[in-house]
């Protein structure tokens, strides 16, 4: 498979997961069926009570849009990945009326206020550490794997850098490193699902160790341990539907990093690495569907390439969001060739 | 029976007081900093209970006491009015209630005048931050005390009290699991196995009831399945300290219903019937440790009575002003004995 196909596939997979999940976010699986009358298998317009209400079918939320801005800024900065580059990208993204204002999560909003030197109204007068470990770190991280094709350790190191400005806690860092490592591994020419899952576990473990050194140690369930269970559930001999339900009930697919990231890996295991099947399952499993599907789509897309998706999806994403996925993929390839070659495996 | 009722109140008070010092900390940091916590500790400055004395139970403990008083005043009849009156009194009783109130209960208090409050809002992001928490479960043990061992009645009463307020399945499952398990613990000659099974029954039966009544279902992991996972961990033949880490890593123990209540059942199972051990282990979990230790203390105290609690620690407890647990326990007993169930 062409290297371009994998990079473009990862971008398209993450964008597809985000845009499809926009319609079902914050619902239960039963409610999704009740509202849509069928499982959601393509882009749908978010209903009037959705967080994404007002968006059209195919429009992104905060998840992939933030990743898009970060990747674009890294290209503009000739492949340099620093906290400052990420900060500028996120500030730039935060000026976008749709992507940021309507969708951004709590940790990201707090960080953006800090970058802009603005006060952020806290809901408590004590530090609420348990609420820090959110999944915003994972939703935007897949391009970091793309800038480090096959170089898993460098992907992990860069994922820590990208995560620190907004989610400086050991659990969010662990989750981000899991996704970045998996995407990085998936870009190897002969990578298979087993390799990718193993890279994800390695990323979670190493990310947790690094996160404890550079971030705040917060209370919460372990990303790594929940990933192990999610992959076990995903690899069982039950039907994909049964496994998806088990993941929703036992792992969860919510805002906590130790729910969303493990479930994304569990879905990939349950659907043999097929990104469209994993996205459709993630979109219909309920809760934070757009984030889970963004991550599963990004990893699976890097593994299986652009042919894993319907042929018109890329054009729809570009047109509905005013972006250029093909141009971004070329920019990543060019940046890697010119500036990051020495870091390639 | 009086010994059991006192055991529940004092057990809850001890758990809440010891647990508030480790609240919002990670379990491995607690172990590193304190070792095994078996005493009242000074409260760190960044903890929600900062400024409180080490021997004081956290604000959540008072929530159950106000509910008990109002249940006594209503002759044991559980109703939504009773629950709301208790909640209002708790809210107004202390200037630091907001530090201990869980997001679900805060939502109930803020929005209780608006019957259509949920319909008017966009969908919430999910239960982790907002709606399905342990707020009902931390105050539902007095309902179990009044039931005199009738588990079905405890589940029904939890519903009568809180169905309209909390409305969502996960929160009600959590509340019913604790009420049912305390109810079972009030019986004579029950085993830890019976008590844990009663909790599972409470979670399962309340889910069915909630679905029948058209309860709201917020997205999130399943309380009953997470309880089964936690119990499975608790049953492992490992050192309790290892099991604490396992429960924290796999189940978690934030204020979310599908973490906090399963974690309690995991700790109850892992502690093998040791009353103070279960409280100390819940404290060592960190995160929402005060709530977990409060619930473990209530269940185990109800099972084995006040004499099973550490008397030195009990003698140092600084109970909330205006509450006499001896008198409250006696009144609860009288109310339970005189209570007529239609």
XYZ file of C-alpha atoms in Angstrom:
687
model
C 0.000 0.000 0.000
C 1.228 3.479 -0.852
C 2.481 5.532 2.063
C 0.173 8.360 0.938
C -2.842 6.033 1.145
C -2.116 5.327 4.786
C -1.591 8.974 5.733
C -4.695 10.097 3.860
C -6.604 7.099 5.277
C -5.706 8.115 8.830
C -6.884 11.688 8.262
C -10.062 10.577 6.524
C -10.749 7.946 9.208
C -10.420 10.426 12.053
C -12.520 13.032 10.227
C -15.188 10.470 9.322
C -15.437 9.216 12.922
C -15.804 12.764 14.176
C -18.401 13.872 11.635
C -20.480 10.699 11.937
C -20.274 10.781 15.737
C -21.474 14.397 15.803
C -24.997 13.116 15.194
C -25.059 10.566 18.017
C -22.833 12.130 20.700
C -24.186 12.054 24.291
C -26.920 9.527 23.533
C -27.462 5.939 24.636
C -27.478 3.138 22.042
C -31.256 2.765 22.513
C -31.810 6.474 22.069
C -29.802 6.494 18.845
C -32.116 3.873 17.353
C -35.188 5.685 18.675
C -34.136 9.038 17.210
C -32.753 7.912 13.854
C -34.890 4.807 13.353
C -31.818 2.783 12.375
C -28.141 2.459 13.268
C -26.177 5.435 11.953
C -23.912 4.232 9.141
C -23.129 7.443 7.284
C -23.094 11.195 7.826
C -26.351 12.394 9.388
C -27.547 15.830 10.456
C -27.304 16.188 14.266
C -30.820 16.368 15.787
C -32.072 19.553 17.424
C -31.232 18.433 20.967
C -27.676 17.370 20.117
C -24.525 19.206 21.129
C -23.918 19.503 17.387
C -27.396 20.901 16.675
C -27.210 23.390 13.839
C -24.508 21.478 12.004
C -25.168 19.748 8.719
C -24.394 16.102 7.882
C -20.643 15.731 7.389
C -19.596 18.667 9.563
C -16.860 18.156 12.131
C -16.853 18.900 15.859
C -13.877 19.859 18.028
C -12.178 16.465 17.722
C -10.716 16.285 14.244
C -10.859 20.022 13.627
C -8.339 20.538 16.427
C -6.118 17.790 15.024
C -6.313 19.486 11.621
C -5.125 22.809 13.027
C -2.266 21.181 14.951
C -1.090 19.253 11.893
C -1.292 22.395 9.743
C 0.779 24.383 12.233
C 3.422 21.662 12.443
C 3.712 21.732 8.638
C 3.961 25.528 8.714
C 6.732 25.206 11.300
C 8.703 22.768 9.149
C 7.976 19.721 11.223
C 8.966 21.218 14.543
C 6.782 19.950 17.391
C 7.019 22.098 20.500
C 4.558 23.178 23.172
C 4.582 26.678 21.651
C 3.637 25.378 18.203
C 0.765 23.429 19.741
C -0.317 26.414 21.826
C -0.422 28.648 18.740
C -2.366 26.010 16.822
C -4.930 25.689 19.590
C -5.314 29.452 19.942
C -5.781 29.690 16.187
C -8.355 26.904 16.316
C -10.135 28.559 19.249
C -10.916 31.556 17.012
C -13.022 29.304 14.792
C -16.645 30.058 15.468
C -18.018 26.565 14.922
C -15.264 24.120 15.857
C -14.299 25.651 19.179
C -17.185 27.711 20.551
C -19.782 24.972 20.336
C -17.759 21.889 21.036
C -14.571 22.385 23.058
C -14.285 20.354 26.259
C -13.511 21.568 29.793
C -9.738 20.936 29.928
C -9.171 22.566 26.551
C -11.249 25.634 27.451
C -9.263 26.059 30.664
C -5.990 25.841 28.709
C -7.117 28.266 25.986
C -8.090 30.816 28.635
C -4.589 30.449 30.105
C -2.903 30.858 26.679
C -4.899 34.038 26.080
C -4.258 35.362 29.584
C -7.961 35.344 30.382
C -9.552 34.239 33.684
C -11.316 30.886 33.653
C -14.257 30.508 36.051
C -13.681 27.322 38.060
C -16.728 25.521 39.418
C -15.020 24.741 42.731
C -12.588 26.561 45.007
C -10.448 23.433 45.373
C -8.504 21.598 42.711
C -10.789 18.951 41.258
C -8.108 16.532 40.058
C -10.464 13.635 39.177
C -12.040 15.792 36.463
C -8.732 16.547 34.756
C -8.250 13.194 33.053
C -10.374 13.869 29.990
C -10.098 12.495 26.464
C -9.293 15.751 24.636
C -5.672 14.647 24.601
C -6.535 11.575 22.518
C -8.979 13.174 20.092
C -6.383 15.449 18.474
C -3.275 13.276 18.606
C -3.416 11.010 15.519
C -1.395 13.412 13.276
C 1.508 13.078 15.703
C 1.724 9.427 14.693
C 1.663 10.545 11.049
C 4.665 12.822 11.571
C 6.546 9.834 13.038
C 5.905 6.957 10.637
C 7.187 3.772 12.233
C 9.141 5.660 14.883
C 6.971 4.754 17.845
C 9.222 6.124 20.577
C 9.479 9.512 18.865
C 5.688 9.530 18.397
C 5.296 8.977 22.140
C 7.774 11.720 22.965
C 6.024 14.166 20.634
C 2.605 13.130 21.962
C 3.740 14.145 25.451
C 4.822 17.555 24.093
C 1.507 18.064 22.327
C -0.532 17.010 25.348
C 1.209 19.024 28.048
C -0.245 22.457 27.181
C -3.854 21.314 27.726
C -3.904 17.975 29.578
C -0.855 17.883 31.844
C -1.843 14.807 33.835
C -0.466 11.293 33.662
C -3.679 9.620 32.516
C -4.445 11.966 29.627
C -0.803 11.704 28.546
C -0.982 7.915 28.696
C -4.087 7.877 26.481
C -2.602 10.292 23.949
C 0.603 8.261 23.706
C -1.396 5.070 23.131
C -3.146 6.570 20.098
C -0.030 8.262 18.669
C 2.017 5.069 19.044
C -0.674 2.982 17.358
C -0.928 5.381 14.386
C 2.852 5.493 14.067
C 3.032 1.697 14.025
C 0.135 1.401 11.572
C 2.144 3.388 8.996
C 4.755 0.654 8.760
C 4.389 -1.065 5.376
C 3.549 -4.519 6.747
C 1.928 -3.588 10.064
C -1.012 -5.748 11.086
C -3.698 -5.325 13.729
C -1.736 -7.252 16.334
C 1.273 -4.938 15.903
C -0.945 -1.867 16.188
C -2.697 -3.061 19.361
C 0.657 -3.935 20.912
C 2.024 -0.504 19.976
C -1.005 1.087 21.601
C -0.405 -0.817 24.844
C 3.278 0.103 24.728
C 2.342 3.753 24.179
C -0.093 3.730 27.102
C 2.501 2.192 29.411
C 5.359 4.442 28.390
C 3.065 7.471 28.295
C 1.970 6.801 31.857
C 5.584 6.595 33.024
C 6.501 9.840 31.225
C 3.266 11.460 32.366
C 4.138 10.774 35.979
C 7.452 12.557 35.443
C 6.206 15.659 33.642
C 2.525 15.928 34.561
C 0.278 15.897 37.604
C -0.564 12.463 38.991
C -4.344 12.433 39.189
C -6.741 9.838 40.612
C -8.582 7.694 38.104
C -8.772 4.348 36.377
C -5.724 3.207 34.412
C -5.774 3.671 30.629
C -3.416 0.711 30.189
C -5.364 -1.737 32.357
C -8.673 -0.785 30.789
C -7.083 -1.138 27.320
C -5.994 -4.676 28.178
C -9.558 -5.535 29.148
C -11.036 -3.762 26.120
C -8.745 -5.672 23.747
C -9.649 -8.897 25.536
C -13.349 -8.142 25.043
C -12.732 -7.124 21.421
C -10.775 -10.297 20.690
C -13.370 -12.694 22.129
C -15.439 -15.000 19.964
C -18.698 -13.131 20.482
C -20.372 -11.268 17.635
C -19.128 -7.733 16.892
C -22.472 -6.367 18.174
C -22.155 -8.246 21.463
C -18.574 -7.090 21.881
C -19.518 -3.468 21.226
C -22.208 -3.673 23.903
C -19.759 -5.234 26.351
C -17.313 -2.418 25.685
C -20.006 0.198 26.296
C -21.186 -1.466 29.519
C -17.859 -2.485 31.077
C -15.265 -0.065 29.682
C -17.509 2.890 28.873
C -17.146 5.360 26.019
C -17.282 8.666 27.818
C -15.340 11.791 28.504
C -12.816 10.079 30.771
C -9.595 9.147 29.003
C -9.692 5.642 30.551
C -13.043 5.015 28.859
C -12.714 6.552 25.394
C -9.197 5.397 24.463
C -9.598 1.770 25.625
C -12.950 1.525 23.852
C -11.415 2.787 20.601
C -8.836 -0.017 20.765
C -11.498 -2.538 21.784
C -13.593 -1.587 18.750
C -10.642 -2.042 16.405
C -9.991 -5.467 17.929
C -13.683 -6.351 17.632
C -13.788 -5.413 13.938
C -10.486 -6.848 12.799
C -8.958 -3.410 12.331
C -11.549 -2.337 9.729
C -11.902 1.403 10.360
C -15.380 1.843 8.857
C -16.776 -1.056 10.891
C -15.102 0.266 14.060
C -16.394 3.791 13.371
C -19.954 2.581 12.786
C -19.822 0.574 16.029
C -18.361 3.567 17.897
C -20.956 5.929 16.506
C -23.749 3.623 17.697
C -22.308 2.582 21.068
C -23.403 5.884 22.599
C -21.872 8.479 24.944
C -18.784 10.295 23.561
C -19.223 8.690 20.170
C -17.414 11.309 18.112
C -14.218 11.101 20.157
C -14.121 7.304 20.312
C -14.795 7.087 16.572
C -12.240 9.783 15.747
C -9.530 7.750 17.490
C -10.625 4.377 16.121
C -10.933 5.871 12.623
C -7.520 7.521 12.779
C -5.731 4.348 13.847
C -7.717 2.025 11.584
C -7.383 4.411 8.636
C -3.599 4.434 9.006
C -3.621 0.644 9.062
C -5.997 -0.046 6.170
C -5.596 3.084 4.032
C -8.031 5.232 2.084
C -9.715 2.348 0.267
C -11.342 1.288 3.532
C -13.750 4.231 3.203
C -16.563 5.033 0.756
C -15.111 6.892 -2.215
C -17.161 10.055 -1.725
C -16.418 10.583 1.973
C -13.255 12.637 1.474
C -14.997 15.042 -0.865
C -17.940 15.409 1.536
C -15.663 16.143 4.518
C -13.687 18.735 2.541
C -16.771 20.456 1.145
C -18.757 20.538 4.381
C -15.891 21.897 6.460
C -13.880 24.011 4.070
C -10.760 21.899 4.555
C -8.410 19.976 2.266
C -7.536 16.496 3.541
C -5.558 15.621 0.407
C -3.501 18.810 0.760
C -2.892 18.083 4.437
C -1.744 14.536 3.662
C 0.657 15.855 1.014
C 1.900 18.475 3.470
C 2.613 15.796 6.089
C 4.471 13.646 3.530
C 6.497 16.594 2.335
C 7.294 17.719 5.887
C 8.422 14.237 6.817
C 10.561 13.983 3.685
C 12.207 17.376 4.035
C 12.448 18.005 7.746
C 11.725 14.902 9.774
C 13.481 12.294 7.683
C 16.211 11.786 10.241
C 13.561 10.704 12.728
C 12.083 8.030 10.467
C 12.618 4.436 11.508
C -31.094 -4.069 66.181
C -30.046 -0.870 67.980
C -26.441 -2.046 67.921
C -26.691 -2.506 64.160
C -28.253 0.927 63.579
C -25.586 2.591 65.717
C -22.956 0.571 63.892
C -24.149 1.941 60.550
C -24.153 5.576 61.660
C -20.828 5.428 63.482
C -19.264 3.333 60.719
C -20.377 5.882 58.130
C -19.058 8.730 60.296
C -15.667 7.089 60.762
C -15.307 6.282 57.068
C -16.287 9.771 56.048
C -13.910 11.409 58.551
C -10.871 9.281 57.736
C -11.587 9.243 54.000
C -11.800 12.990 53.515
C -8.013 13.394 53.888
C -7.313 11.138 50.900
C -10.135 12.429 48.700
C -9.068 13.383 45.162
C -5.688 11.643 45.516
C -4.414 8.706 43.460
C -4.216 5.384 45.330
C -0.506 4.870 44.687
C 0.310 8.391 45.876
C -1.633 7.715 49.076
C 0.353 4.537 49.652
C 3.607 6.330 48.956
C 2.766 9.274 51.202
C 0.937 7.608 54.097
C 1.295 3.847 53.792
C -1.912 2.204 54.944
C -4.206 4.875 56.384
C -5.670 3.757 59.722
C -6.061 7.077 61.532
C -7.520 10.552 61.232
C -5.146 12.614 59.108
C -4.761 16.368 58.671
C -6.636 17.432 55.556
C -4.350 18.677 52.738
C -4.881 22.259 51.642
C -5.961 21.271 48.113
C -8.622 18.778 49.267
C -12.350 19.616 49.207
C -12.460 19.194 53.009
C -9.583 21.613 53.552
C -10.041 23.532 56.802
C -11.946 20.754 58.561
C -10.618 18.986 61.626
C -9.164 15.503 61.051
C -11.845 13.970 63.298
C -14.825 15.576 61.537
C -16.850 13.568 59.013
C -17.062 15.277 55.618
C -20.172 17.203 54.557
C -21.701 14.214 52.772
C -22.240 12.456 56.099
C -24.680 15.153 57.225
C -26.771 14.551 54.111
C -27.737 11.098 55.451
C -28.407 12.486 58.915
C -30.872 15.081 57.636
C -32.623 12.404 55.630
C -32.827 10.221 58.756
C -34.403 13.046 60.765
C -37.006 13.684 58.115
C -37.764 9.974 57.793
C -38.318 9.821 61.538
C -40.588 12.877 61.387
C -42.668 11.198 58.658
C -42.967 8.014 60.778
C -40.833 6.141 58.310
C -42.952 6.909 55.282
C -40.678 7.512 52.344
C -41.807 10.182 49.922
C -40.353 12.705 47.565
C -41.386 15.524 49.925
C -39.351 13.959 52.725
C -36.274 13.692 50.515
C -36.581 17.247 49.219
C -37.093 18.717 52.692
C -33.986 16.889 53.926
C -31.961 18.032 50.956
C -33.038 21.634 51.416
C -32.111 21.553 55.072
C -28.721 20.082 54.260
C -28.119 22.722 51.612
C -28.889 25.511 54.060
C -27.140 23.953 57.034
C -23.574 24.673 56.146
C -21.645 27.162 54.111
C -19.439 24.415 52.737
C -22.120 22.054 51.464
C -21.135 22.911 47.899
C -17.720 21.371 48.499
C -19.254 17.971 49.076
C -22.355 17.900 46.973
C -22.097 15.591 43.983
C -23.001 16.982 40.547
C -26.260 15.020 40.364
C -27.599 16.270 43.674
C -26.496 19.794 42.913
C -28.447 19.538 39.708
C -31.489 18.329 41.630
C -31.226 21.239 44.063
C -30.676 23.857 41.402
C -33.332 22.597 39.071
C -35.932 21.190 41.422
C -38.442 23.964 40.714
C -38.424 23.175 37.035
C -40.204 19.900 36.291
C -39.151 20.014 32.641
C -35.589 20.982 33.314
C -34.087 18.122 31.343
C -36.216 18.667 28.295
C -35.150 22.272 27.971
C -31.455 21.538 27.831
C -29.282 20.169 25.105
C -28.038 16.665 25.709
C -25.400 16.527 28.367
C -21.962 15.339 27.532
C -22.480 12.314 29.732
C -22.615 11.003 33.215
C -18.956 11.445 34.097
C -19.412 15.105 34.863
C -23.060 15.628 35.276
C -25.843 13.316 35.996
C -25.211 9.793 37.217
C -23.268 10.014 40.436
C -23.118 8.543 43.938
C -25.197 11.344 45.534
C -28.173 9.123 46.279
C -26.064 6.127 47.298
C -24.156 8.010 50.027
C -27.375 8.908 51.801
C -29.481 5.803 51.101
C -28.187 3.631 53.963
C -30.780 4.977 56.487
C -33.475 3.635 54.160
C -31.900 0.210 54.573
C -31.865 0.636 58.368
C -35.618 1.345 58.433
C -36.465 -1.690 56.327
C -35.577 -4.189 59.061
C -34.110 -6.633 56.586
C -36.833 -6.370 53.944
C -34.672 -5.825 50.876
C -37.590 -5.327 48.477
C -39.039 -2.693 50.782
C -35.694 -0.878 50.890
C -35.631 -0.752 47.089
C -39.240 0.484 46.975
C -38.556 3.161 49.574
C -35.472 4.390 47.744
C -37.671 4.786 44.710
C -40.452 6.535 46.602
C -37.937 8.991 47.997
C -35.917 9.789 44.982
C -37.415 8.638 41.711
C -38.675 12.065 40.651
C -35.600 13.890 41.845
C -32.875 11.802 40.327
C -34.807 10.222 37.471
C -31.897 8.364 35.912
C -31.250 4.676 36.047
C -27.604 4.696 37.088
C -28.111 6.957 40.099
C -31.147 4.973 41.239
C -29.316 1.668 40.774
C -26.488 2.959 42.926
C -28.844 4.171 45.663
C -30.866 0.961 45.644
C -27.741 -1.234 45.725
C -26.555 0.427 48.938
C -30.017 0.539 50.555
C -30.550 -3.148 49.720
C -27.192 -4.247 51.026
C -27.656 -2.346 54.306
C -31.129 -3.823 54.581
C -29.655 -7.323 54.256
C -26.932 -6.483 56.782
C -29.675 -5.665 59.318
C -30.793 -9.290 59.311
C -29.489 -11.746 61.849
C -27.015 -14.410 60.816
C -26.279 -13.203 57.307
C -22.943 -13.724 55.608
C -20.820 -11.319 53.604
C -21.868 -13.343 50.581
C -25.561 -12.595 51.343
C -24.806 -8.907 51.762
C -22.974 -8.592 48.482
C -25.654 -10.553 46.656
C -28.269 -8.177 48.108
C -26.389 -5.251 46.577
C -26.421 -6.907 43.181
C -30.116 -7.612 43.606
C -30.717 -3.953 44.455
C -28.920 -2.822 41.310
C -30.699 -5.359 39.099
C -34.211 -4.963 40.503
C -34.030 -1.185 40.446
C -32.953 -1.212 36.809
C -36.010 -3.224 35.878
C -38.242 -0.958 37.965
C -36.674 2.140 36.442
C -37.298 0.888 32.926
C -40.930 0.092 33.801
C -41.403 3.614 35.124
C -39.895 5.197 32.037
C -36.851 6.496 33.834
C -34.301 8.525 31.911
C -31.255 6.585 30.793
C -28.111 8.646 30.496
C -25.220 7.191 28.575
C -22.540 5.484 30.588
C -21.223 2.137 31.750
C -23.597 -0.311 33.410
C -23.581 -0.131 37.236
C -24.491 -3.780 37.711
C -21.864 -5.095 35.280
C -19.217 -2.887 36.847
C -20.286 -4.236 40.277
C -19.799 -7.778 39.000
C -16.347 -6.823 37.706
C -15.399 -5.269 41.044
C -16.642 -8.259 43.028
C -14.674 -10.568 40.748
C -11.542 -8.553 41.497
C -12.322 -8.531 45.216
C -12.615 -12.320 45.232
C -9.078 -12.826 43.917
C -6.615 -14.510 46.269
C -4.307 -11.537 46.539
C -3.150 -9.218 49.250
C -5.856 -6.564 49.956
C -3.359 -3.818 49.125
C -2.893 -5.301 45.662
C -6.648 -5.549 45.262
C -7.059 -1.858 46.129
C -4.780 -0.993 43.213
C -6.621 -3.415 40.980
C -10.022 -1.951 41.870
C -8.779 1.590 41.385
C -7.129 0.817 38.030
C -9.948 -1.252 36.544
C -13.089 0.164 38.149
C -12.012 3.633 39.284
C -13.549 5.492 42.227
C -14.660 8.925 41.094
C -18.096 10.211 42.099
C -19.683 8.570 39.055
C -22.285 5.934 39.990
C -20.673 3.280 37.780
C -17.316 3.729 39.530
C -18.068 4.682 43.135
C -20.620 1.985 43.993
C -18.878 -0.905 42.209
C -15.655 0.123 43.975
C -17.460 -0.148 47.337
C -18.593 -3.677 46.540
C -15.110 -4.595 45.384
C -13.675 -3.330 48.660
C -16.344 -5.093 50.731
C -15.470 -8.347 48.957
C -11.710 -7.839 49.196
C -11.862 -7.028 52.921
C -13.190 -10.493 53.766
C -15.529 -9.364 56.531
C -13.054 -7.171 58.402
C -15.095 -4.102 59.387
C -12.311 -1.586 60.060
C -10.250 -3.162 57.283
C -12.965 -2.343 54.763
C -13.027 1.291 55.905
C -9.227 1.596 55.744
C -9.139 -0.067 52.325
C -11.809 2.287 50.994
C -9.813 5.241 52.343
C -6.740 3.915 50.532
C -8.604 3.850 47.213
C -8.365 7.632 47.001
C -10.441 9.700 44.541
C -13.971 9.744 46.095
C -12.542 7.946 49.112
C -14.697 9.703 51.702
C -17.880 8.525 49.978
C -16.560 4.978 49.497
C -15.435 4.716 53.127
C -18.738 6.185 54.332
C -20.702 3.529 52.428
C -18.369 0.691 53.500
C -18.624 1.862 57.112
C -22.425 1.983 56.962
C -22.750 -1.512 55.463
C -20.178 -3.198 57.686
C -21.324 -1.334 60.809
C -24.890 -2.456 60.168
C -23.701 -6.014 59.730
C -21.467 -6.385 62.745
C -22.687 -3.618 65.045
C -21.013 -0.697 66.758
C -18.786 -2.940 68.850
C -16.916 -3.957 65.690
C -15.658 -0.403 65.194
C -12.406 0.963 66.608
C -13.319 2.475 69.970
C -10.326 4.754 70.170
C -11.192 6.349 66.877
C -14.870 6.530 67.836
C -14.039 8.393 71.032
C -12.262 11.085 69.026
C -14.970 11.620 66.389
C -16.154 15.225 66.121
C -19.764 14.837 65.083
C -21.678 17.638 63.345
C -23.228 20.175 65.713
C -26.811 19.398 66.581
C -26.623 15.670 65.907
C -26.616 13.005 68.611
C -26.064 9.622 66.989
C -27.159 7.746 70.116
C -30.530 9.509 70.167
C -30.890 9.359 66.382
C -30.249 5.596 66.398
C -32.832 5.047 69.156
C -35.397 7.098 67.241
C -34.676 5.221 64.039
C -35.222 1.953 65.872
C -38.546 3.155 67.288
C -39.610 4.392 63.861
C -38.673 1.086 62.222
C -40.574 -0.922 64.836
C -43.717 1.188 64.707
C -43.670 1.651 61.000
C -46.686 0.454 59.061
C -46.073 -0.650 55.528
C -49.100 -0.436 53.264
